[in-house]
Amino acid sequence: MGHLKQLNQMTYFLKEIERLYNPAGVVLFRGVVKEIEYAGYCIPPGWVVIVAQGLTHRMSEIYTNPQSFYPERFAPPHEEDKKDSFALIGFGGGEHICIGIEFAKMEMKIFLATLLQRYDWKVTPEYEPNNYYQLPFQREGKLQAQVSKPALKT
């Protein structure tokens, strides 16, 4: 399994997918257990705080050109997900991070590598981004892929 760590381009691609299409959903709900101050506001215990991943992942303060699909944003020297410890929170963050995150990432790499190895892919380059500010997300349906099994080599 150590060879999966060498798939850097795939890692960047999957992080970009995580950024644009959160596996944990659009928002995270967290209960406040201890009074905190945030942006000048006092938030008392018992309140519920909502973290909007879909908006956080599209903040221009964190990500350059956040509406664009650009996996290289995670490659050195950019590493935009490291600008803030909560910049990429598709699997949650802090002490509430998904305990299966590493297993899920490993499975995604194996699944994607298997699909890429076993099939020939043709993707139309034309697409329009989804409307992330309207729920449910509106699927544009313009990105199409044709998948075919490669001819047997003799």
mmCIF file of C-alpha atoms in Angstrom:
data_model
loop_
_atom_site.group_PDB
_atom_site.id
_atom_site.type_symbol
_atom_site.label_atom_id
_atom_site.label_comp_id
_atom_site.label_asym_id
_atom_site.label_seq_id
_atom_site.Cartn_x
_atom_site.Cartn_y
_atom_site.Cartn_z
ATOM 1 C CA MET A 1 0.000 0.000 0.000
ATOM 2 C CA GLY A 2 3.018 2.272 0.298
ATOM 3 C CA HIS A 3 2.949 2.901 -3.450
ATOM 4 C CA LEU A 4 -0.332 4.820 -3.035
ATOM 5 C CA LYS A 5 1.590 7.649 -1.344
ATOM 6 C CA GLN A 6 3.605 8.072 -4.542
ATOM 7 C CA LEU A 7 0.490 8.985 -6.574
ATOM 8 C CA ASN A 8 0.903 12.731 -5.996
ATOM 9 C CA GLN A 9 -1.160 13.894 -8.991
ATOM 10 C CA MET A 10 -4.015 11.641 -7.906
ATOM 11 C CA THR A 11 -3.773 13.035 -4.367
ATOM 12 C CA TYR A 12 -4.095 16.600 -5.693
ATOM 13 C CA PHE A 13 -7.004 15.566 -7.927
ATOM 14 C CA LEU A 14 -8.878 13.921 -5.046
ATOM 15 C CA LYS A 15 -8.283 16.923 -2.769
ATOM 16 C CA GLU A 16 -9.760 19.182 -5.434
ATOM 17 C CA ILE A 17 -12.782 16.887 -5.712
ATOM 18 C CA GLU A 18 -13.107 17.000 -1.910
ATOM 19 C CA ARG A 19 -12.926 20.799 -2.011
ATOM 20 C CA LEU A 20 -15.643 21.133 -4.649
ATOM 21 C CA TYR A 21 -17.883 18.193 -3.676
ATOM 22 C CA ASN A 22 -17.774 17.691 0.094
ATOM 23 C CA PRO A 23 -18.119 14.034 1.108
ATOM 24 C CA ALA A 24 -19.602 15.044 4.480
ATOM 25 C CA GLY A 25 -22.287 17.247 2.960
ATOM 26 C CA VAL A 26 -22.735 20.978 2.628
ATOM 27 C CA VAL A 27 -22.593 21.988 6.298
ATOM 28 C CA LEU A 28 -21.324 20.674 9.623
ATOM 29 C CA PHE A 29 -23.237 21.225 12.872
ATOM 30 C CA ARG A 30 -21.251 21.580 16.085
ATOM 31 C CA GLY A 31 -22.554 22.099 19.605
ATOM 32 C CA VAL A 32 -20.852 24.774 21.687
ATOM 33 C CA VAL A 33 -19.694 23.287 25.004
ATOM 34 C CA LYS A 34 -17.698 26.253 26.296
ATOM 35 C CA GLU A 35 -18.295 29.959 25.745
ATOM 36 C CA ILE A 36 -16.229 31.288 22.855
ATOM 37 C CA GLU A 37 -15.733 34.634 21.203
ATOM 38 C CA TYR A 38 -15.620 34.793 17.437
ATOM 39 C CA ALA A 39 -15.397 37.938 15.314
ATOM 40 C CA GLY A 40 -16.444 40.031 18.291
ATOM 41 C CA TYR A 41 -19.497 37.899 19.120
ATOM 42 C CA CYS A 42 -19.932 35.869 22.301
ATOM 43 C CA ILE A 43 -21.301 32.381 21.593
ATOM 44 C CA PRO A 44 -22.648 30.709 24.761
ATOM 45 C CA PRO A 45 -22.631 27.008 25.622
ATOM 46 C CA GLY A 46 -25.617 25.089 24.290
ATOM 47 C CA TRP A 47 -25.777 26.949 21.000
ATOM 48 C CA VAL A 48 -25.226 25.152 17.715
ATOM 49 C CA VAL A 49 -22.655 26.492 15.268
ATOM 50 C CA ILE A 50 -22.959 25.754 11.559
ATOM 51 C CA VAL A 51 -19.798 25.471 9.468
ATOM 52 C CA ALA A 52 -20.540 25.906 5.767
ATOM 53 C CA GLN A 53 -17.941 23.748 4.024
ATOM 54 C CA GLY A 54 -19.231 24.656 0.593
ATOM 55 C CA LEU A 55 -18.507 28.318 1.272
ATOM 56 C CA THR A 56 -15.266 27.769 3.186
ATOM 57 C CA HIS A 57 -13.857 25.770 0.285
ATOM 58 C CA ARG A 58 -14.592 28.660 -2.071
ATOM 59 C CA MET A 59 -13.090 31.512 -0.063
ATOM 60 C CA SER A 60 -10.761 33.641 -2.160
ATOM 61 C CA GLU A 61 -8.826 34.423 1.033
ATOM 62 C CA ILE A 62 -7.714 30.778 1.043
ATOM 63 C CA TYR A 63 -7.957 29.550 -2.541
ATOM 64 C CA THR A 64 -6.736 31.319 -5.658
ATOM 65 C CA ASN A 65 -9.511 31.426 -8.248
ATOM 66 C CA PRO A 66 -11.732 29.204 -6.054
ATOM 67 C CA GLN A 67 -14.405 28.540 -8.707
ATOM 68 C CA SER A 68 -11.870 26.853 -10.999
ATOM 69 C CA PHE A 69 -11.000 23.168 -11.002
ATOM 70 C CA TYR A 70 -7.246 23.306 -10.415
ATOM 71 C CA PRO A 71 -5.742 20.287 -8.588
ATOM 72 C CA GLU A 72 -2.249 21.797 -8.747
ATOM 73 C CA ARG A 73 -3.326 24.259 -6.034
ATOM 74 C CA PHE A 74 -2.452 21.471 -3.568
ATOM 75 C CA ALA A 75 1.017 20.787 -5.022
ATOM 76 C CA PRO A 76 4.201 22.440 -3.789
ATOM 77 C CA PRO A 77 4.888 25.321 -3.705
ATOM 78 C CA HIS A 78 1.189 26.372 -3.647
ATOM 79 C CA GLU A 79 -0.266 23.968 -1.046
ATOM 80 C CA GLU A 80 -3.276 26.243 -0.566
ATOM 81 C CA ASP A 81 -4.937 23.768 1.809
ATOM 82 C CA LYS A 82 -2.133 24.435 4.311
ATOM 83 C CA LYS A 83 -2.813 28.193 4.561
ATOM 84 C CA ASP A 84 -5.220 27.459 7.418
ATOM 85 C CA SER A 85 -5.716 24.312 9.501
ATOM 86 C CA PHE A 86 -9.408 24.328 8.513
ATOM 87 C CA ALA A 87 -8.952 25.247 4.843
ATOM 88 C CA LEU A 88 -9.955 21.774 3.609
ATOM 89 C CA ILE A 89 -12.642 20.240 5.818
ATOM 90 C CA GLY A 90 -14.472 17.816 3.552
ATOM 91 C CA PHE A 91 -13.992 15.111 6.197
ATOM 92 C CA GLY A 92 -14.495 17.461 9.129
ATOM 93 C CA GLY A 93 -11.699 18.964 11.151
ATOM 94 C CA GLY A 94 -10.023 19.210 14.514
ATOM 95 C CA GLU A 95 -11.057 16.631 17.080
ATOM 96 C CA HIS A 96 -14.213 15.895 15.042
ATOM 97 C CA ILE A 97 -12.377 14.793 11.904
ATOM 98 C CA CYS A 98 -13.672 11.582 10.348
ATOM 99 C CA ILE A 99 -11.863 8.615 11.882
ATOM 100 C CA GLY A 100 -11.997 6.812 8.546
ATOM 101 C CA ILE A 101 -10.368 9.607 6.498
ATOM 102 C CA GLU A 102 -7.159 7.732 5.670
ATOM 103 C CA PHE A 103 -9.029 4.529 4.825
ATOM 104 C CA ALA A 104 -11.456 6.466 2.612
ATOM 105 C CA LYS A 105 -8.600 8.205 0.783
ATOM 106 C CA MET A 106 -6.825 4.888 0.272
ATOM 107 C CA GLU A 107 -10.001 3.287 -1.122
ATOM 108 C CA MET A 108 -10.593 6.231 -3.475
ATOM 109 C CA LYS A 109 -7.062 5.946 -4.869
ATOM 110 C CA ILE A 110 -7.368 2.192 -5.394
ATOM 111 C CA PHE A 111 -10.791 2.543 -7.035
ATOM 112 C CA LEU A 112 -9.712 5.396 -9.311
ATOM 113 C CA ALA A 113 -6.438 3.687 -10.263
ATOM 114 C CA THR A 114 -8.361 0.508 -11.130
ATOM 115 C CA LEU A 115 -10.825 2.411 -13.338
ATOM 116 C CA LEU A 116 -8.019 4.261 -15.116
ATOM 117 C CA GLN A 117 -6.034 1.076 -15.705
ATOM 118 C CA ARG A 118 -8.867 -1.109 -16.952
ATOM 119 C CA TYR A 119 -10.831 1.255 -19.171
ATOM 120 C CA ASP A 120 -10.255 3.778 -21.923
ATOM 121 C CA TRP A 121 -11.753 7.203 -21.180
ATOM 122 C CA LYS A 122 -12.850 10.036 -23.441
ATOM 123 C CA VAL A 123 -14.172 13.159 -21.747
ATOM 124 C CA THR A 124 -15.727 16.139 -23.474
ATOM 125 C CA PRO A 125 -13.875 19.247 -22.331
ATOM 126 C CA GLU A 126 -16.980 21.457 -22.266
ATOM 127 C CA TYR A 127 -18.743 21.951 -18.997
ATOM 128 C CA GLU A 128 -20.139 24.672 -16.776
ATOM 129 C CA PRO A 129 -19.558 24.664 -13.030
ATOM 130 C CA ASN A 130 -22.383 23.743 -10.714
ATOM 131 C CA ASN A 131 -24.250 26.460 -8.855
ATOM 132 C CA TYR A 132 -22.883 25.918 -5.336
ATOM 133 C CA TYR A 133 -24.885 28.711 -3.788
ATOM 134 C CA GLN A 134 -28.288 27.187 -4.531
ATOM 135 C CA LEU A 135 -29.447 24.040 -2.786
ATOM 136 C CA PRO A 136 -29.783 21.426 -3.980
ATOM 137 C CA PHE A 137 -26.818 21.816 -6.299
ATOM 138 C CA GLN A 138 -27.903 22.192 -9.886
ATOM 139 C CA ARG A 139 -26.205 19.665 -12.117
ATOM 140 C CA GLU A 140 -25.418 21.113 -15.514
ATOM 141 C CA GLY A 141 -25.080 17.767 -17.317
ATOM 142 C CA LYS A 142 -22.626 19.021 -19.947
ATOM 143 C CA LEU A 143 -19.540 17.065 -18.877
ATOM 144 C CA GLN A 144 -19.811 13.680 -20.492
ATOM 145 C CA ALA A 145 -17.523 10.690 -20.476
ATOM 146 C CA GLN A 146 -17.399 7.678 -22.732
ATOM 147 C CA VAL A 147 -15.956 4.593 -21.136
ATOM 148 C CA SER A 148 -14.924 1.552 -23.127
ATOM 149 C CA LYS A 149 -13.059 -1.599 -22.378
ATOM 150 C CA PRO A 150 -9.747 -1.616 -24.246
ATOM 151 C CA ALA A 151 -9.265 -4.131 -27.022
ATOM 152 C CA LEU A 152 -7.528 -7.304 -25.965
ATOM 153 C CA LYS A 153 -3.877 -7.328 -26.931
ATOM 154 C CA THR A 154 -2.558 -10.484 -28.498
#
